[in-house]
XYZ file of C-alpha atoms in Angstrom:
558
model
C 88.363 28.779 -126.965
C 84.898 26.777 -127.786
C 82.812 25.629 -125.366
C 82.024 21.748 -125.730
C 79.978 19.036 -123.852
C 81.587 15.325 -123.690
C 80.812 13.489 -126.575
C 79.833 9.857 -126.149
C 82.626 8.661 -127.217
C 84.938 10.978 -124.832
C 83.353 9.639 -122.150
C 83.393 5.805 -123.259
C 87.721 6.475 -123.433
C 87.655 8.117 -120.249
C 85.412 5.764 -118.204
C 87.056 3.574 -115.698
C 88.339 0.373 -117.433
C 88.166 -3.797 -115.635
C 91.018 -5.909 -115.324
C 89.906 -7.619 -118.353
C 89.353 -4.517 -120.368
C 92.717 -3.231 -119.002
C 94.662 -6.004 -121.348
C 92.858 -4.370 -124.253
C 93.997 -1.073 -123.880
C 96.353 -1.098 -126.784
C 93.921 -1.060 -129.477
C 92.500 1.946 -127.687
C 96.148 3.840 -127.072
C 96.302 5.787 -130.499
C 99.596 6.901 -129.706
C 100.769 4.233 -127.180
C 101.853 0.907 -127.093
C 100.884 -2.315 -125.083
C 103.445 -2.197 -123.196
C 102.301 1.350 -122.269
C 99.141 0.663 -121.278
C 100.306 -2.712 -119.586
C 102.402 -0.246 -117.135
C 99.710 1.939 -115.963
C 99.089 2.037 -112.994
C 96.384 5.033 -113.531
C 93.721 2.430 -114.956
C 93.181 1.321 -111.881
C 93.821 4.163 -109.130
C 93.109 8.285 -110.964
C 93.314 11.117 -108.440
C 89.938 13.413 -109.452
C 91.908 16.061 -110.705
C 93.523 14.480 -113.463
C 90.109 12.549 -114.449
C 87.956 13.334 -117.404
C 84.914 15.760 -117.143
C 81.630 15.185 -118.044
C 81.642 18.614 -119.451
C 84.790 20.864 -120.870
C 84.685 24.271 -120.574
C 86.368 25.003 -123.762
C 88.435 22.901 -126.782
C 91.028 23.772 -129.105
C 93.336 20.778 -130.876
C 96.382 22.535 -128.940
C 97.292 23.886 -125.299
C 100.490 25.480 -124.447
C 101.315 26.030 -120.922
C 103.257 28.789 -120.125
C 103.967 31.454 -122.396
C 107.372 32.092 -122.292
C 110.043 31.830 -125.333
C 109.233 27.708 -125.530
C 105.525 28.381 -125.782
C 105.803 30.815 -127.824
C 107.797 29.201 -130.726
C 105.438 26.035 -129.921
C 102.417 27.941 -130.508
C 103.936 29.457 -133.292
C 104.394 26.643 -135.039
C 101.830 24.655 -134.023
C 99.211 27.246 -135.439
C 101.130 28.632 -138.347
C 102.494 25.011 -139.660
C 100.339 22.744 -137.982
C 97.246 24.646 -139.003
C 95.823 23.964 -135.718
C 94.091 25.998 -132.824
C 96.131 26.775 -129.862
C 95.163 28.103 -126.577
C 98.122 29.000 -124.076
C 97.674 29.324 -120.318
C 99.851 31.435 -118.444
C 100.418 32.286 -114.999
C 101.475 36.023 -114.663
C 98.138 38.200 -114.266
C 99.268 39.815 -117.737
C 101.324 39.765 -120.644
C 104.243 37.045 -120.396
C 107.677 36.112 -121.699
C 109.192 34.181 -118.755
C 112.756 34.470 -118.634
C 112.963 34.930 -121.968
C 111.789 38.294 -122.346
C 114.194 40.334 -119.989
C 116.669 37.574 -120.375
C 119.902 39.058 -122.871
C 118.381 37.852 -125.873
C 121.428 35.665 -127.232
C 120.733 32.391 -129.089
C 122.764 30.156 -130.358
C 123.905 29.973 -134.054
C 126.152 26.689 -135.203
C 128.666 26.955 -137.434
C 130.064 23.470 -137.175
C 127.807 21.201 -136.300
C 130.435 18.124 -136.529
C 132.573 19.437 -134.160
C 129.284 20.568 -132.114
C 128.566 17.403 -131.914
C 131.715 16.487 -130.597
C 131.252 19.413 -128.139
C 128.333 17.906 -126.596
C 129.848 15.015 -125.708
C 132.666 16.529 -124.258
C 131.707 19.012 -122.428
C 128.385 16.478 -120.921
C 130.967 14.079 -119.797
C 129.033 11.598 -122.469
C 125.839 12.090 -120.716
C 123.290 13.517 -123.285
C 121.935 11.475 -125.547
C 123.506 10.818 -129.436
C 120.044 11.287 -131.038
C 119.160 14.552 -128.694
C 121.838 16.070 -129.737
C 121.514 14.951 -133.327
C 117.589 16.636 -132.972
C 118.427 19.735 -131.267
C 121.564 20.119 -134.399
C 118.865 19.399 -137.160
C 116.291 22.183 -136.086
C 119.152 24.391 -134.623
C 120.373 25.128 -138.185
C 117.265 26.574 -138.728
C 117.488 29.427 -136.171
C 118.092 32.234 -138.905
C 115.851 30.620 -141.260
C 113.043 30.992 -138.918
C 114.274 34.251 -137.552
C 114.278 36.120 -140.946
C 110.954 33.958 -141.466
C 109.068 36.019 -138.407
C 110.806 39.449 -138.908
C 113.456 39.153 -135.998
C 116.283 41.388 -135.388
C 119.350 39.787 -134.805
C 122.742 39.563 -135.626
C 125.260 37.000 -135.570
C 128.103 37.860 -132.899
C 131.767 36.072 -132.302
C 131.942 37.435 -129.104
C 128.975 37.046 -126.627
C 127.696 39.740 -124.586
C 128.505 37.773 -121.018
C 130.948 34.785 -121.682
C 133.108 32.553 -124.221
C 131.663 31.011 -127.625
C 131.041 28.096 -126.635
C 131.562 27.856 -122.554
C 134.144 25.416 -122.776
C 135.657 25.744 -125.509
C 139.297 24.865 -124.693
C 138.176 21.187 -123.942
C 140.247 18.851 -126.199
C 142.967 21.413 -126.470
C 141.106 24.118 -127.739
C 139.142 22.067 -130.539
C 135.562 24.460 -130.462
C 136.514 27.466 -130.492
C 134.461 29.279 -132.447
C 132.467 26.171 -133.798
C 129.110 28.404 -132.445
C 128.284 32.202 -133.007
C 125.493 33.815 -131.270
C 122.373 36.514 -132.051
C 123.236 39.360 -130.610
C 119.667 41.491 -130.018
C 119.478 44.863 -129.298
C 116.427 45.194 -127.287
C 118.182 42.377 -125.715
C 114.797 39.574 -124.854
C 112.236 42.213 -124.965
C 112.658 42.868 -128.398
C 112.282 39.378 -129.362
C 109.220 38.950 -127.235
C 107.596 41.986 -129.152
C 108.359 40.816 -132.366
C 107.264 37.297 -132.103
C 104.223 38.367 -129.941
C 102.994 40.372 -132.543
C 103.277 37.630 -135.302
C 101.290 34.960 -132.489
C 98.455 37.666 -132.148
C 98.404 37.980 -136.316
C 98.096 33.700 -135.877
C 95.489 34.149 -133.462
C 96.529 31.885 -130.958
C 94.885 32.499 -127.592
C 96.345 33.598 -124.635
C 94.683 33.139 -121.203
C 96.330 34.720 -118.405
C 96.079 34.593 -114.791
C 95.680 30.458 -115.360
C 97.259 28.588 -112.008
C 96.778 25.095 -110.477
C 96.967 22.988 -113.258
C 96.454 19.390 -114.035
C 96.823 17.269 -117.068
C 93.962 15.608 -117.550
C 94.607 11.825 -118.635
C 92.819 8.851 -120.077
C 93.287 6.071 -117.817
C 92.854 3.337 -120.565
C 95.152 4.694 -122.611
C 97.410 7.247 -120.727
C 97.082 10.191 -123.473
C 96.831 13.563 -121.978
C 93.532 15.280 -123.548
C 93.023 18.177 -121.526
C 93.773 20.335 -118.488
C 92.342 21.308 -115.977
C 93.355 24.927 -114.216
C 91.980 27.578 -112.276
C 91.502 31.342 -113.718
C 91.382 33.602 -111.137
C 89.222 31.640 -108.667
C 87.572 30.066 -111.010
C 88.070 26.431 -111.998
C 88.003 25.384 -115.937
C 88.389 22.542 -117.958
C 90.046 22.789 -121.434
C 89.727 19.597 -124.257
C 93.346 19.549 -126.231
C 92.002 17.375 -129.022
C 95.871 17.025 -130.283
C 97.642 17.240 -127.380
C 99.274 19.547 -124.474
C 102.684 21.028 -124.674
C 104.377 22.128 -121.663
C 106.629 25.127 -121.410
C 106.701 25.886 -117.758
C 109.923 27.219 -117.007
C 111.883 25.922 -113.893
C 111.249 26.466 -110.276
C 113.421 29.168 -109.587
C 110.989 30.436 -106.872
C 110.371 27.010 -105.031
C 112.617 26.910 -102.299
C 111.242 23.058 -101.576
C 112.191 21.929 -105.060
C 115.538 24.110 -104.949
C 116.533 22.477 -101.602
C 115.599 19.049 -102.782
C 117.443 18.636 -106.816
C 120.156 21.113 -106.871
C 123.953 20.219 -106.215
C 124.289 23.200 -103.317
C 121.699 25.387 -101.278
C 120.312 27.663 -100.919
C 120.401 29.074 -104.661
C 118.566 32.681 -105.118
C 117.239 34.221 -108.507
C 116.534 37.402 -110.543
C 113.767 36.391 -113.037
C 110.393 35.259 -113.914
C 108.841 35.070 -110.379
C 106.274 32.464 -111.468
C 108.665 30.076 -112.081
C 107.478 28.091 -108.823
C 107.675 24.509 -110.612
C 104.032 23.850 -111.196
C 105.010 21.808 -114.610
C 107.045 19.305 -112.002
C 103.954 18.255 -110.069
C 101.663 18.125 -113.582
C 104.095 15.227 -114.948
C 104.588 13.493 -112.085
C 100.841 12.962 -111.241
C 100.952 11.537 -114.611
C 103.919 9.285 -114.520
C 106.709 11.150 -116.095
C 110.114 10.907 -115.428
C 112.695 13.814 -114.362
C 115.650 14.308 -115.424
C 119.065 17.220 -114.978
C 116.868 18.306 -112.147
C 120.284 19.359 -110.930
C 120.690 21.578 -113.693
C 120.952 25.363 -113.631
C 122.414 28.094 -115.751
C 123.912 30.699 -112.956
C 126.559 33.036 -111.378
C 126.589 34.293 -108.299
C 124.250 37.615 -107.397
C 123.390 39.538 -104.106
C 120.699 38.024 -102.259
C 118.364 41.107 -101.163
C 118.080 39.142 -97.657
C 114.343 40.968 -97.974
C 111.009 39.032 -97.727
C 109.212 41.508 -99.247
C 111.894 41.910 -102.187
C 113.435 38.369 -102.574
C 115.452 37.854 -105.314
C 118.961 38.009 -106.134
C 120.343 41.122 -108.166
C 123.772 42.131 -109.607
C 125.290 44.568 -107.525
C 128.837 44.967 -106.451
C 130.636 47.924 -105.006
C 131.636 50.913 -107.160
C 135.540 50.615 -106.467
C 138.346 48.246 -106.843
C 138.620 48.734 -102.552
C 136.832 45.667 -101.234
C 137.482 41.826 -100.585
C 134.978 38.731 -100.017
C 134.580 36.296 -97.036
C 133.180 33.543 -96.832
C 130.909 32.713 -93.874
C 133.833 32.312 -90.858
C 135.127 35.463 -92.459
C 138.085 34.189 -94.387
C 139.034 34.820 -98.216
C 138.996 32.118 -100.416
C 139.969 32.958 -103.465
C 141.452 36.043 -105.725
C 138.821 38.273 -106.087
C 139.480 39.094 -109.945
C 139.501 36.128 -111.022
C 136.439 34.460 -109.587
C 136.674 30.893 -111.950
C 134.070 28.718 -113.895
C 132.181 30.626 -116.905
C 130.315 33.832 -117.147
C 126.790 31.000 -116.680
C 128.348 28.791 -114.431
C 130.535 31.376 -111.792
C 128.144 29.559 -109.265
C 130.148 26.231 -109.231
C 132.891 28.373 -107.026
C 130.554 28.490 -104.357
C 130.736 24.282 -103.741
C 132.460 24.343 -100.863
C 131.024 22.177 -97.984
C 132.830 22.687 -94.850
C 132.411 19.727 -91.962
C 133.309 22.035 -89.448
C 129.876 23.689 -89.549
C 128.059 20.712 -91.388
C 127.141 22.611 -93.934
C 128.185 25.493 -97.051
C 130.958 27.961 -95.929
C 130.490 30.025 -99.158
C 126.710 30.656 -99.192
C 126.807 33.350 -98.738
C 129.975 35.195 -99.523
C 130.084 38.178 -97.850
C 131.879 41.174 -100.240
C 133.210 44.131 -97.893
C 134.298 47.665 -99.078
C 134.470 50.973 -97.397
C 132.275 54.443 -98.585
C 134.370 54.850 -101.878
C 132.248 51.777 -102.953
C 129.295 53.871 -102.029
C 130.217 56.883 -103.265
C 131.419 55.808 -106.904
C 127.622 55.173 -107.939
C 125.112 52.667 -107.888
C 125.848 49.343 -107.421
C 123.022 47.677 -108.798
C 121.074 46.910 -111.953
C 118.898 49.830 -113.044
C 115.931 50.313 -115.405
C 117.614 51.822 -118.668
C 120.694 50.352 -118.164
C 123.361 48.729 -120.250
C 122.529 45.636 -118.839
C 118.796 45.922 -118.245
C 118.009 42.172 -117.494
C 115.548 40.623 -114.846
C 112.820 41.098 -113.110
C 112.834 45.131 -113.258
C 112.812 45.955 -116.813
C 111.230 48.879 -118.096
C 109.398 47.045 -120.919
C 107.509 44.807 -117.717
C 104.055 46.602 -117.012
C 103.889 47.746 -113.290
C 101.911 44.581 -111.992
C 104.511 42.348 -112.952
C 108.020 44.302 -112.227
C 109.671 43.415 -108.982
C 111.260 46.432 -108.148
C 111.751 49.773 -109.504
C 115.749 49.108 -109.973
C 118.319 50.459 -108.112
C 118.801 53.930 -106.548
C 121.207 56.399 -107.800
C 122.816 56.887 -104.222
C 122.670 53.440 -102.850
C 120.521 54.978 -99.990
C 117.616 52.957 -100.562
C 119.015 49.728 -100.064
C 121.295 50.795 -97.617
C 117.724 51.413 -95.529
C 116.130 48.064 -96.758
C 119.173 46.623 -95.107
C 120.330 44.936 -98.619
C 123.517 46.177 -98.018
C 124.679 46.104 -94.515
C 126.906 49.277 -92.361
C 128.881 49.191 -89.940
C 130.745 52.424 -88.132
C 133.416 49.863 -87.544
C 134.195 46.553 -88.920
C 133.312 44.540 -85.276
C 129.455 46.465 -86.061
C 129.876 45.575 -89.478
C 130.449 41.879 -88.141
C 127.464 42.502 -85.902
C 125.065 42.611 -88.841
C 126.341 40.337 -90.472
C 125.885 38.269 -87.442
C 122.438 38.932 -86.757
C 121.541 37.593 -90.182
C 124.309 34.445 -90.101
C 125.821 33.003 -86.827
C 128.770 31.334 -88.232
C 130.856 34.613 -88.876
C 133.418 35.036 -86.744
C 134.795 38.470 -85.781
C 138.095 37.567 -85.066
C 138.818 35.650 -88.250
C 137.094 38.976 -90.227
C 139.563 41.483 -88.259
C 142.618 39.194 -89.397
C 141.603 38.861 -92.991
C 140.886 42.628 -93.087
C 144.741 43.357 -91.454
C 145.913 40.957 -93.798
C 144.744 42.264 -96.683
C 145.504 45.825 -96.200
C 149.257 44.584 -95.505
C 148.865 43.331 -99.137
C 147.952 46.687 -100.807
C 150.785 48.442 -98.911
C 152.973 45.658 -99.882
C 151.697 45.608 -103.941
C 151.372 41.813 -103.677
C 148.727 39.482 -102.608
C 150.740 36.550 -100.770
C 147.628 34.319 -100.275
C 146.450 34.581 -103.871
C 148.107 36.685 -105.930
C 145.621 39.831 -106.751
C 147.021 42.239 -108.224
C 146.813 45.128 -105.441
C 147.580 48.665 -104.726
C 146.959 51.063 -102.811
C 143.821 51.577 -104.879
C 142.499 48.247 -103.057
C 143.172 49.593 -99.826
C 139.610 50.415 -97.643
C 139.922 52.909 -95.585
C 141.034 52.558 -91.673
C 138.660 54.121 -89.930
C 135.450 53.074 -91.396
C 132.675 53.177 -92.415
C 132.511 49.719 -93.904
C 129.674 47.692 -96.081
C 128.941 44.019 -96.810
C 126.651 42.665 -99.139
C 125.851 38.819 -99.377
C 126.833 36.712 -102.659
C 124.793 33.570 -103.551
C 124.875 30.775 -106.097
C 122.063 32.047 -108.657
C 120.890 34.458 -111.251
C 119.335 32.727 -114.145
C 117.096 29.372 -114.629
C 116.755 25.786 -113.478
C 116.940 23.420 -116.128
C 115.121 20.356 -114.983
C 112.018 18.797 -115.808
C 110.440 15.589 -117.506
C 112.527 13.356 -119.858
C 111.449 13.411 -123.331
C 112.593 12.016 -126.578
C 113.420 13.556 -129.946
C 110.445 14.669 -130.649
C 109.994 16.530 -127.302
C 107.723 13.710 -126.411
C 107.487 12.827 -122.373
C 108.218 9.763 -121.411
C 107.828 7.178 -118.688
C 110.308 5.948 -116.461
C 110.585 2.504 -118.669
C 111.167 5.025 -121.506
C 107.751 4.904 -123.103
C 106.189 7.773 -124.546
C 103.364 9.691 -122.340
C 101.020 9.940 -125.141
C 99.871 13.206 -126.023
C 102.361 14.895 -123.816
C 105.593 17.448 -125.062
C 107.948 19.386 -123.132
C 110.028 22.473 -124.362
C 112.371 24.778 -122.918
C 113.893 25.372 -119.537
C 111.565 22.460 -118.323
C 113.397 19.699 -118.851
C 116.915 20.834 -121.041
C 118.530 18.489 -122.137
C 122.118 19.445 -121.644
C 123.343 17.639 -119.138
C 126.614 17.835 -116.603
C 127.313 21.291 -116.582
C 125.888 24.259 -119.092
C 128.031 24.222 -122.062
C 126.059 26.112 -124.966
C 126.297 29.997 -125.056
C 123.037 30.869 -126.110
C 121.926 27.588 -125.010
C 118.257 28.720 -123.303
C 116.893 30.191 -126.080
C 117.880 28.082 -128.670
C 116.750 25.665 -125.939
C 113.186 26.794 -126.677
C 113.201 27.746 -129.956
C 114.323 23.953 -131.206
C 112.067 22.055 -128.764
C 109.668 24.958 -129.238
C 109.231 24.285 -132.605
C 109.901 20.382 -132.893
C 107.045 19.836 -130.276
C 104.205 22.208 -131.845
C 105.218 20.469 -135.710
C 104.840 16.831 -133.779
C 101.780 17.472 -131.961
C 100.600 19.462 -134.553
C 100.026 16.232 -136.737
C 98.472 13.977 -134.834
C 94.946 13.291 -135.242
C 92.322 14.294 -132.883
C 91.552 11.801 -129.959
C 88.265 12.577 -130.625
C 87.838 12.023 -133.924
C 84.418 10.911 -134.992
């Protein structure tokens, strides 16, 4: 980054403009249009943070915020076809990635991008845009091009690692199957994150880290976003992004205000990038962008650790086919095996809203099992694993991993209270209890007798498991319980852009100056329907915003 000073004409764009001068804005806008300016309402009223300094810290034409897959492939591009500087600000205290680097890797490859199209519709219930989708098709068709381009290892898969090709496939009788593939990657995220890391350092794009509290700085005559301003540390900087600022925040996986307030059901717990705390959704608005699939998320269901000083949600589930879930009044729901929805949507079983209680009777689900779920080994994700994913991964340096993964013998979290014991199932019911009000002992006892008739029987009645005596927990106890919630992966809302990745207004007009890639803001809509969908999510938007912005001309251009 380069230290500047504001020139004179900087400061002439950024004073405070008259009524009168107001009505001129357009010849001013660059980028916008009159009607642009004429809905402003920042010419008038600017809140300090998002006005112009005297002096900037530092310039560069680009700045990427967040450094996760989006801002990589943004930066990327931006530098390496755009010719232009970039600076990126990220939040972790080092290194980066987001949920992209201990994410499975997979990205999505088309093979028919007619009957993709089609797909998108479908599947969207008609609600994503014809020339969005036509965009993201153009640039997806590119993915192996620019893979073998930046030395990636990949390869194309028919069968992907958690799910069906595409999600939901069967729609119109069965009419996309197989109209996507996916890159598998061995390394799974982290080996993309290396790779592509590597070629960004070789660009020499910058990457700041440690950068919080931002705020888009913005012209008030003419709305474009030339700067930010963030704090390092404790220490509060300015940046100049002569071009233009792309954002690549992630969601807001950790904001349990935001959570609460946009998504369908509540409360919804997560295993990744822990600075995912929806900064990017306070940036736009202050500027006047819209939101939109704020409801959005692709997500099972996970354990909730129930654990302030650990919270997240993890995979875990006992080691033995000798359990059964609950929900909340301690009654089954549902067979077991066969939990519904998609490997990246499993959460939409949880949607149950019960007016007895005024509220969720499936958040959480409580899962119960006897020792032989103990004793079979441990029941959660570990570092090294087949299925090393989240916010534990081996590749994360120590500062930035969550947890250390799970223990061999279960005893640790057994102690942290994770997963709950009872000598008998009324204690078990006790903890449970303690943490939730709402279960109901007598309800759990009858669902427990019930069930155990089943396996003697060979037949689930209620919902036809397939049970033995296998599935049969033991009589006299001990017995476990962990809690199941709606979550695991990303949100997927954020500011509305266009084609171009360009933010826009609520009228529809173009923030100037402002792009948006990645999980902030997807733009599937409805329901997640593209395996592979979040990183081919950043890698088209990625790339279509740092090409865009990359061309403009400076907005302070002698």
């Amino acid at each position: 980054m380069e230290s500047k000073g504001l020139s004179r004409r900087s400061f002439l764009k950024g004073s405070v403009v008259t009524g009168a001068a107001l009505a001129g804005a357009a010849a001013l806008a660059g980028c916008s249009t009159s009607a642009d300016a004429a809905a402003n309402p920042l010419a008038e009223i600017q809140k300090p943070e998002n006005a112009i300094p005297e002096n900037w810290d530092a310039e560069t034409d680009i700045v990427v915020v967040g450094y996760g897959g989006a801002g990589m492939w943004a930066s990327l591009i931006g530098a390496d076809e755009g010719g232009s500087s970039v600076t990126v600000l990220e939040k972790a205290p080092v290194e980066g990635g987001g949920n992209s680097r201990i994410n499975n890797g997979e990205w999505t490859v088309i093979k028919d991008a007619d009957k993709f199209k089609a797909y998108c519709t479908a599947f969207s219930q008609g609600q994503m845009e014809e020339k969005m989708i036509d965009a993201y098709i153009a640039e997806a068709e590119r993915h192996t091009e620019y893979a073998d381009k930046y030395g990636m290892t990949y390869e194309v898969a028919e069968q992907a690692l958690a799910g069906t090709i595409p999600e939901y496939w069967f729609l119109d009788d069965g009419a996309y199957a197989g109209i996507i593939g996916v890159a598998d990657v061995e390394g799974f995220g982290m080996t993309t994150f290396h790779e592509l890391d590597a070629k960004r350092e070789e660009l020499g794009v910058d990457v700041q880290f440690d950068c919080h509290d931002e705020h888009l700085i913005q012209n008030p005559a003419t709305r474009e976003i030339v700067g930010v301003r963030y704090t390092q540390g404790s220490e509060e900087k300015t940046i100049k992004a002569k071009k233009g600022v792309i954002l690549t925040c992630g969601g807001f996986e950790f904001n349990e205000e935001l959570k609460n307030k946009y998504l369908k059901i509540h409360p919804f717990k997560f295993e990744g990038w822990e600075w995912n705390t929806g900064d990017g959704i306070r940036m736009v608005e202050e500027v006047g962008a819209k939101l939109w699939h704020m409801d959005m998320v692709i997500s099972t269901t996970a354990m909730w650790t129930r654990d302030p000083e650990y919270d997240f949600a993890i995979f875990a589930s006992p080691q033995s086919d000798a359990y059964f879930n609950v929900n909340r009044l301690g009654k089954r729901f549902q067979n077991e095996s066969k939990t519904g929805g998609t490997a990246h949507n499993g959460w939409h079983t949880l949607m149950s809203f019960d007016d007895s209680i005024a509220d969720y009777d499936r958040i959480p689900v409580w899962t119960i099992f006897d020792q032989k779920g103990i004793d079979g080994g441990p029941m959660g994700t570990q570092q090294g694993g087949s299925f090393e994913c989240g916010n534990y991964t081996t590749d994360l340096p120590d500062e930035i991993r969550a947890w250390d993964g799970w223990s061999d013998d279960n005893q640790v979290e057994i102690e942290r209270g994770w997963v709950l014991k009872g000598d008998t199932l009324e204690d078990l019911a006790n903890k449970i209890i303690e943490f939730d009000d709402k279960m109901v002992y007598d309800n759990l006892k009858a669902t427990f007798d019930e069930y155990q008739s089943f396996c003697d029987a060979g037949k689930d009645a209620r919902f036809d498991r397939e049970l033995s005596a296998e599935n049969k927990l033991s009589e006299s106890g001990p017995y476990y319980a962990i809690s199941i919630y709606p979550g695991s992966c990303s949100t997927l809302g954020g500011p509305k852009k266009n084609e171009f990745a360009q933010v826009e207004d609520p009228a529809g007009n173009v923030i100037p100056r402002l792009y948006a890639a990645g999980c902030f803001g997807n733009f599937q809509a409805y329901t997640y329907g593209i395996t592979g969908g979040n990183n081919s999510e950043n890698m088209v938007w990625g790339r279509i915003a740092g090409r865009h912005c990359a061309q403009l001309e400076a907005w302070d251009a002698k």
